[in-house]
């Protein structure tokens, strides 16, 4: 057997707690199905368990450190529960993922782990995941100075998300991420998460249902005018109010274009 | 080592120190950057790299190529590294004598290799693959090993065999030497004496902590006194081209890094004459 065979067993030994326990309970049987030679199986069986366990623990500690840095609000919200829960996640995902993928996978795990405290945790996990997706999405920035027109087809970029929350996460998320102890009451809200142009950080903005509807229609298939008309129709606005509403929508959409949170297409196929 | 420029003392860069680093550029000779932090193609990270490159010689330090895996290097990762190297034009590139993954399984951090001829061959094959793609000199770093694997070489023989066979520079991490010596019960200076010190290009200095009687290489504290002594020992015997202060966890105020840099610079100046006598190289050494 080649060195790779040994390394493959070692990689699993160092990262998979279940495999490691089975291995030290009966090393020869655990390695029986591997392609290792008899000599190699005996060499592995002779490994110092304390050394292996200490190394395995340090590896998870390093993974935990990276994920904690990417999920500050989750780590703060869960406090002393975070580390033990992360170790449970590692039992399900023993092979380490790339660090951003690892953090997102961890939020998915935590969201189905049956944790009930704090009550706003589900919102925190959703916001953390979307924050990472928004920050690390690769999207071409609009050229600066791009002006919105009624005929353009707007579309939110990968750097923007709208999410429905049970709590006012636009206010709460920055506080929780900074380590504040928060006692929050349910306050259903819609939040726009947007990456700040040219910076690796996001902004949180609470928006109303009308704005959420407007942004939801910005999927590249309709013109600005058609979108505004559709939303205005639902609001049953008279002519004067509709004019003011349209102007406000254009200002909002222009600000999103300027912030690189929205792209404009000349038609539904080609970008401006 | 001959053929490498003198870059002085710098730090392993972290974004939290960006403003301070640029404001104190006259104090730092170079910056080490973690290569994997700049491979995503994020425009903000590219801009950061360009700004740093304009102010300092940059030394890319990779942690994910896995030279020690007994399998070819990941071609896509290698291409990304080559593009990064092309962008920043470093004097050299560094990685570790370790493995971090096998096909289909990722350990997530550096794992030690058995000190065997087979492992030497694996590392050397991957170095040759790397050289065919990336055109700058390579330096390889010694790592901490927590698990003693069966082998037929000493660690010093193992490291020597690799760097001599492939004509690589050595990135000598002195806290790793100190940690291994404490945890595995050998003399650190004897270990250093057994290495090809003429191949030392770069030094890493950092601190760690003790956990239940075991030394951890956590990069979380100032460089401890025994490591400073190992640095002085090495500086008097090896023509060091760059020294990097590392700190990864619980990052301190920049002033702490400045003190570490200052101390390293002072030791190098004190040992400068000895280095010049040992190095067969014309000209003054300027830090």
XYZ file of C-alpha atoms in Angstrom:
559
model
C 0.000 0.000 0.000
C 1.165 3.527 -0.682
C 1.603 6.378 1.728
C -1.761 7.668 0.503
C -3.545 4.710 2.065
C -2.047 5.541 5.455
C -2.839 9.224 5.011
C -6.438 8.429 4.128
C -6.920 6.483 7.345
C -5.121 9.172 9.344
C -7.281 11.915 7.844
C -10.397 10.128 8.985
C -8.866 9.254 12.351
C -8.056 12.888 13.016
C -11.478 14.264 12.084
C -14.140 11.582 12.547
C -14.926 10.980 16.214
C -17.098 7.922 15.542
C -14.402 6.332 13.364
C -11.753 7.203 15.941
C -13.675 5.538 18.774
C -14.216 2.422 16.680
C -10.556 2.415 15.681
C -9.166 2.538 19.201
C -11.699 -0.054 20.356
C -10.427 -2.473 17.700
C -7.814 -0.998 15.352
C -7.169 -4.138 13.327
C -10.841 -4.749 12.664
C -11.487 -1.098 11.793
C -8.695 -1.101 9.230
C -9.492 -4.557 7.891
C -11.455 -3.173 4.955
C -8.760 -0.660 4.032
C -6.018 -1.491 1.553
C -3.289 -1.180 4.164
C -0.688 -3.868 4.576
C -0.456 -5.902 7.754
C 2.595 -3.873 8.781
C 0.780 -0.592 8.203
C -2.246 -1.746 10.196
C 0.028 -2.624 13.096
C 1.792 0.732 12.825
C -1.507 2.568 13.049
C -2.676 0.357 15.895
C 0.411 1.428 17.836
C -0.424 5.142 17.640
C -0.641 6.936 20.969
C -4.345 7.505 21.544
C -3.791 10.532 23.759
C -1.743 12.197 21.029
C -4.396 11.463 18.406
C -7.255 12.667 20.609
C -5.381 15.833 21.541
C -4.625 16.562 17.892
C -8.217 15.839 16.837
C -9.474 18.224 19.505
C -7.076 20.932 18.367
C -8.248 20.512 14.767
C -11.860 21.023 15.756
C -10.773 24.007 17.790
C -9.256 25.574 14.713
C -12.409 24.928 12.695
C -14.478 26.386 15.521
C -12.305 29.497 15.602
C -12.782 30.115 11.876
C -16.532 29.562 11.991
C -16.968 31.705 15.095
C -15.324 34.596 13.254
C -17.754 34.215 10.360
C -20.860 33.719 12.552
C -20.448 36.351 15.271
C -24.151 36.774 15.955
C -24.748 33.039 16.158
C -21.806 32.552 18.499
C -22.996 35.382 20.734
C -26.640 34.307 20.695
C -25.764 30.723 21.639
C -23.009 31.781 24.067
C -21.600 28.727 25.874
C -23.807 26.409 23.796
C -22.023 27.327 20.571
C -18.872 25.258 21.009
C -20.648 22.009 22.028
C -23.128 22.433 19.186
C -20.281 23.001 16.746
C -18.685 19.758 17.877
C -22.009 18.020 17.195
C -21.917 19.567 13.717
C -18.418 18.135 13.219
C -19.784 14.675 14.016
C -22.096 15.053 11.024
C -19.510 16.812 8.845
C -16.144 15.381 9.915
C -14.372 16.364 6.705
C -13.723 20.111 6.950
C -15.291 22.364 4.356
C -13.843 25.574 2.953
C -14.356 28.112 5.718
C -17.261 30.127 4.246
C -19.013 26.939 3.152
C -18.352 25.535 6.614
C -20.010 28.498 8.293
C -23.051 28.268 6.029
C -23.294 24.519 6.576
C -23.115 25.110 10.301
C -26.088 27.497 10.173
C -28.062 24.850 8.299
C -27.201 22.276 10.961
C -28.135 24.610 13.791
C -31.427 25.554 12.175
C -32.661 21.945 12.423
C -31.003 21.079 15.715
C -34.120 21.770 17.743
C -32.700 24.732 19.676
C -35.406 26.884 21.183
C -33.403 29.558 23.037
C -32.968 32.351 22.321
C -36.312 32.674 20.553
C -34.831 34.845 17.789
C -32.154 32.249 16.907
C -33.875 31.126 13.703
C -33.784 34.696 12.420
C -30.142 35.048 13.457
C -29.196 31.909 11.555
C -31.046 33.020 8.430
C -29.474 36.462 8.554
C -25.986 35.060 9.145
C -26.301 32.741 6.169
C -27.604 35.473 3.898
C -24.934 37.867 5.111
C -22.230 35.418 4.062
C -23.901 34.735 0.727
C -24.161 38.461 0.055
C -20.581 39.200 1.130
C -18.897 36.414 -0.770
C -20.989 36.380 -3.927
C -19.013 37.196 -7.020
C -20.938 39.756 -9.028
C -19.833 42.389 -11.464
C -20.303 45.888 -10.080
C -22.331 48.336 -12.141
C -20.304 51.068 -13.749
C -20.636 54.158 -11.600
C -23.102 56.786 -12.761
C -25.544 54.325 -14.363
C -28.926 56.047 -14.520
C -32.232 54.253 -14.135
C -34.827 54.696 -16.869
C -38.454 53.555 -17.081
C -37.542 51.163 -19.891
C -34.721 49.428 -18.048
C -35.163 45.950 -16.590
C -33.901 46.000 -13.001
C -32.648 42.988 -11.073
C -31.303 42.661 -7.572
C -27.680 41.514 -7.657
C -26.210 38.673 -5.667
C -25.078 41.303 -3.149
C -28.641 42.000 -1.982
C -31.308 39.896 -0.278
C -34.745 40.543 1.158
C -35.745 38.339 4.078
C -38.881 38.017 6.206
C -38.059 37.818 9.918
C -40.078 37.260 13.068
C -38.005 39.896 14.851
C -36.666 43.329 13.902
C -33.358 41.924 12.700
C -32.304 45.163 11.039
C -31.995 46.555 14.569
C -31.125 43.381 16.443
C -28.510 41.753 14.213
C -25.819 44.441 14.632
C -26.397 44.436 18.396
C -26.183 40.660 18.710
C -23.126 40.494 16.472
C -21.427 43.051 18.710
C -22.060 40.903 21.748
C -24.954 42.759 23.328
C -27.309 40.682 25.469
C -30.654 41.170 23.816
C -34.158 40.616 25.131
C -36.393 40.940 22.104
C -40.103 40.714 21.508
C -41.490 39.320 18.259
C -41.772 42.096 15.699
C -42.345 40.661 12.218
C -40.291 42.612 9.726
C -38.895 42.618 6.253
C -35.191 43.311 5.976
C -33.000 44.273 3.047
C -29.467 42.935 3.482
C -27.020 44.693 1.190
C -23.275 44.568 0.789
C -21.631 47.963 1.070
C -20.001 48.854 -2.232
C -16.221 48.243 -2.281
C -16.231 46.998 1.316
C -16.494 43.610 2.966
C -19.443 44.477 5.197
C -23.204 44.633 4.930
C -25.944 47.033 5.907
C -29.335 46.077 7.297
C -32.462 48.053 6.445
C -35.981 47.396 7.576
C -38.366 47.850 4.673
C -42.127 47.840 4.384
C -44.269 45.387 2.449
C -44.610 47.710 -0.529
C -40.850 48.066 -0.871
C -40.448 44.310 -0.515
C -43.003 43.771 -3.265
C -41.224 46.296 -5.468
C -37.852 44.615 -4.962
C -39.376 41.180 -5.435
C -40.536 42.206 -8.898
C -37.016 43.317 -9.838
C -36.036 40.022 -11.410
C -34.804 41.264 -14.784
C -38.002 40.378 -16.681
C -40.054 43.555 -16.321
C -39.389 47.224 -17.001
C -39.118 49.752 -14.201
C -42.373 51.330 -15.404
C -44.249 48.036 -15.416
C -43.042 47.223 -11.918
C -44.064 50.601 -10.542
C -47.454 50.361 -12.278
C -48.086 46.923 -10.801
C -47.231 47.953 -7.258
C -49.166 51.220 -7.565
C -52.250 49.360 -8.811
C -52.248 47.283 -5.670
C -52.153 50.439 -3.554
C -55.122 51.974 -5.387
C -53.427 55.378 -5.635
C -55.041 58.374 -7.315
C -53.141 60.052 -10.123
C -51.324 62.656 -8.046
C -50.234 60.163 -5.423
C -49.192 57.725 -8.103
C -46.865 60.312 -9.598
C -45.219 60.928 -6.238
C -45.033 57.192 -5.595
C -43.319 56.599 -8.943
C -40.754 59.288 -8.178
C -40.040 57.719 -4.797
C -39.637 54.283 -6.382
C -37.212 55.659 -8.929
C -35.152 57.286 -6.168
C -35.046 53.995 -4.266
C -34.089 51.953 -7.301
C -31.435 54.481 -8.311
C -29.918 54.306 -4.831
C -29.743 50.535 -5.135
C -28.085 50.833 -8.553
C -25.572 53.312 -7.130
C -24.860 50.880 -4.284
C -24.283 48.018 -6.753
C -27.234 46.165 -5.250
C -29.207 46.321 -8.457
C -28.294 45.684 -12.076
C -30.064 47.177 -15.056
C -30.786 45.400 -18.304
C -31.681 47.219 -21.504
C -34.153 44.440 -22.276
C -34.774 41.125 -20.627
C -31.631 39.627 -22.134
C -28.822 42.119 -22.319
C -27.170 44.162 -19.610
C -26.832 47.939 -19.884
C 20.379 31.958 1.786
C 22.210 33.168 -1.268
C 20.221 34.412 -4.221
C 17.339 35.700 -2.079
C 16.882 39.400 -1.290
C 17.137 40.770 2.224
C 13.670 41.827 3.310
C 14.122 42.450 7.010
C 11.456 41.964 9.638
C 7.725 42.091 9.083
C 4.457 40.604 10.251
C 1.877 38.144 9.056
C -0.770 40.571 7.814
C -4.329 40.713 9.175
C -6.939 43.184 7.862
C -7.608 44.594 11.320
C -4.115 46.133 11.228
C -4.419 47.545 7.730
C -4.413 51.232 8.631
C -1.664 50.813 11.219
C 0.512 48.793 8.855
C 0.309 51.471 6.187
C 0.902 54.231 8.707
C 4.067 52.525 9.988
C 5.405 51.229 6.727
C 8.893 52.541 7.443
C 9.226 50.120 10.355
C 8.290 46.965 8.467
C 10.536 45.363 5.901
C 7.891 43.122 4.375
C 4.472 41.565 4.918
C 3.479 37.943 4.797
C 0.001 37.333 3.391
C -2.008 34.138 3.619
C -2.448 33.114 0.002
C -5.836 31.450 0.536
C -7.303 34.772 1.726
C -6.882 36.189 -1.766
C -8.033 33.402 -4.048
C -11.770 34.065 -4.126
C -11.567 36.834 -6.678
C -13.264 39.338 -4.382
C -12.557 42.835 -5.708
C -12.141 44.204 -2.182
C -9.419 41.677 -1.387
C -7.729 42.330 -4.720
C -7.744 46.057 -3.960
C -6.330 45.380 -0.505
C -3.567 43.272 -2.000
C -2.703 45.939 -4.541
C -2.534 48.587 -1.828
C -0.256 46.421 0.316
C 1.872 45.473 -2.675
C 2.460 49.140 -3.474
C 3.822 49.679 0.041
C 5.690 46.448 0.861
C 7.377 43.389 -0.578
C 4.756 40.699 -0.037
C 5.494 37.087 0.868
C 2.595 34.763 0.033
C 2.260 31.911 2.527
C -0.036 29.067 1.603
C -1.738 26.611 3.926
C -3.830 24.522 1.555
C -1.701 23.076 -1.248
C -0.852 19.999 0.809
C 2.609 19.201 -0.547
C 2.730 16.135 1.660
C -0.299 14.347 0.234
C 0.823 11.335 -1.744
C -1.203 12.486 -4.755
C -0.844 15.302 -7.302
C -1.547 18.840 -6.176
C -5.005 20.164 -6.956
C -4.623 21.699 -10.408
C -7.259 24.408 -9.953
C -5.818 25.517 -6.632
C -2.353 25.551 -8.154
C -3.551 27.733 -11.027
C -5.110 30.183 -8.576
C -1.860 30.317 -6.627
C 0.062 30.934 -9.843
C -2.236 33.855 -10.666
C -1.737 35.298 -7.195
C 2.030 34.983 -7.545
C 1.861 36.681 -10.925
C -0.110 39.525 -9.354
C 2.225 40.245 -6.453
C 5.591 39.152 -7.874
C 7.065 37.905 -4.584
C 10.695 37.120 -3.957
C 9.633 33.660 -2.837
C 6.574 31.602 -1.936
C 6.159 29.418 1.132
C 4.174 26.368 2.169
C 4.471 23.625 4.735
C 5.985 20.182 4.908
C 2.633 18.670 5.834
C -0.592 17.370 4.400
C -4.032 18.904 4.842
C -6.216 16.587 2.819
C -6.455 13.400 0.847
C -8.742 12.936 -2.175
C -12.285 13.232 -0.851
C -11.397 14.205 2.730
C -10.218 17.489 4.195
C -8.445 17.573 7.547
C -8.861 21.339 7.673
C -5.366 22.116 8.920
C -1.774 20.935 8.805
C -1.095 17.303 9.634
C 2.373 15.890 10.065
C 3.995 13.384 7.760
C 5.780 10.201 8.755
C 9.514 10.803 8.560
C 10.001 8.227 5.828
C 11.640 8.066 2.429
C 8.205 7.537 0.864
C 7.014 10.817 2.341
C 10.147 12.572 1.121
C 9.452 11.245 -2.373
C 5.824 12.426 -2.226
C 6.764 15.948 -1.164
C 9.493 16.154 -3.796
C 7.123 15.035 -6.564
C 4.671 17.749 -5.587
C 7.424 20.349 -5.440
C 8.312 19.487 -9.011
C 4.685 19.803 -10.067
C 4.523 23.171 -8.308
C 7.688 24.354 -10.036
C 6.275 23.442 -13.454
C 3.414 25.898 -12.824
C 4.723 28.629 -10.524
C 7.932 30.403 -11.324
C 9.250 31.761 -8.041
C 11.551 30.160 -5.455
C 9.882 27.952 -2.871
C 10.483 27.846 0.872
C 9.080 25.085 3.031
C 8.153 25.345 6.688
C 8.597 22.834 9.495
C 5.384 22.225 11.438
C 4.354 21.137 14.895
C 3.557 17.452 15.119
C 1.255 16.260 17.862
C 1.138 12.634 16.702
C 4.401 10.725 16.461
C 4.109 8.569 13.361
C 6.384 5.609 12.664
C 9.313 6.500 10.433
C 12.891 5.651 9.515
C 14.368 9.162 9.594
C 14.716 11.797 12.271
C 12.739 14.981 11.717
C 15.946 16.880 10.958
C 17.004 14.249 8.407
C 13.522 14.329 6.875
C 13.463 18.110 6.449
C 17.045 18.161 5.202
C 16.431 15.456 2.610
C 13.519 17.382 1.107
C 15.069 20.846 0.912
C 18.439 19.556 -0.289
C 17.000 17.256 -2.929
C 14.715 19.933 -4.381
C 17.036 22.895 -3.685
C 14.387 24.720 -1.637
C 14.719 27.354 0.990
C 13.755 26.612 4.570
C 11.142 28.636 6.407
C 12.199 27.864 9.939
C 9.390 28.267 12.442
C 11.160 28.547 15.747
C 8.054 28.279 17.940
C 7.289 25.014 16.145
C 10.811 23.811 16.943
C 10.379 24.855 20.580
C 6.942 23.241 20.820
C 8.066 19.925 19.344
C 11.170 19.881 21.532
C 9.093 20.417 24.681
C 6.369 17.959 23.766
C 8.601 15.204 22.434
C 11.507 15.631 24.813
C 14.517 16.677 22.805
C 16.948 19.595 22.734
C 15.890 22.371 20.395
C 19.368 23.716 19.719
C 20.669 20.236 18.910
C 17.794 19.913 16.458
C 18.664 23.240 14.838
C 22.308 22.245 14.547
C 21.250 19.174 12.550
C 19.419 21.276 9.957
C 20.983 22.770 6.814
C 20.977 26.274 8.280
C 22.566 27.674 5.123
C 19.145 27.056 3.539
C 17.234 29.173 6.028
C 15.561 31.975 4.093
C 12.826 33.003 6.484
C 12.043 32.737 10.180
C 8.630 32.602 11.813
C 8.349 33.874 15.370
C 5.204 33.485 17.422
C 3.850 32.448 20.791
C 1.578 29.753 22.120
C 0.247 28.524 25.423
C 0.425 25.574 27.747
C -2.557 23.278 28.138
C -2.510 20.494 30.721
C 1.278 20.327 30.574
C 1.350 20.302 26.787
C 2.680 23.121 24.640
C 0.204 24.405 22.030
C 1.275 26.350 18.967
C -1.705 28.656 19.141
C -0.146 31.860 17.759
C -1.952 33.701 20.498
C 0.753 35.290 22.669
C 4.041 37.156 22.360
C 7.130 35.198 21.411
C 8.398 33.496 24.584
C 11.949 33.988 25.812
C 13.191 30.502 24.877
C 12.125 31.150 21.286
C 13.970 34.476 21.270
C 17.047 32.533 22.356
C 16.557 30.066 19.518
C 16.256 33.035 17.187
C 19.508 34.492 18.432
C 21.139 31.076 18.058
C 19.895 30.756 14.474
C 20.679 34.350 13.506
C 24.308 33.833 14.521
C 24.598 30.831 12.222
C 22.300 31.462 9.266
C 21.995 34.254 6.692
C 18.318 34.990 7.297
C 16.562 36.903 4.536
C 13.293 37.703 6.322
C 11.691 37.368 9.727
C 7.917 37.311 10.158
C 6.060 37.761 13.437
C 2.902 35.636 13.461
C -0.251 36.094 15.505
C -3.547 34.398 14.592
C -5.881 34.394 17.569
C -6.987 37.207 19.911
C -5.123 39.708 17.796
C -3.413 42.353 19.913
C -3.050 46.051 19.351
C -0.589 46.856 16.593
C 1.825 48.282 19.169
C 2.389 44.751 20.465
C 3.414 43.611 16.985
C 5.669 46.643 16.692
C 7.486 45.615 19.873
C 7.983 42.091 18.548
C 9.290 43.475 15.254
C 11.604 45.857 17.070
C 13.083 43.118 19.192
C 13.681 40.891 16.169
C 15.375 43.765 14.367
C 17.610 44.438 17.364
C 18.735 40.803 17.570
C 19.472 40.733 13.858
C 21.569 43.890 14.148
C 23.492 42.368 17.073
C 24.159 39.176 15.119
C 24.760 40.997 11.814
C 28.534 40.790 11.926
C 28.472 37.077 12.675
C 26.068 36.488 9.784
C 28.249 38.465 7.417
C 31.272 36.397 8.388
C 29.389 33.112 7.831
C 27.688 34.150 4.595
C 29.846 33.994 1.524
C 28.273 37.086 0.046
C 29.587 40.534 -0.831
C 28.030 43.731 0.418
C 26.519 44.923 3.649
C 23.415 43.375 5.138
C 20.758 46.038 5.531
C 17.673 45.475 7.660
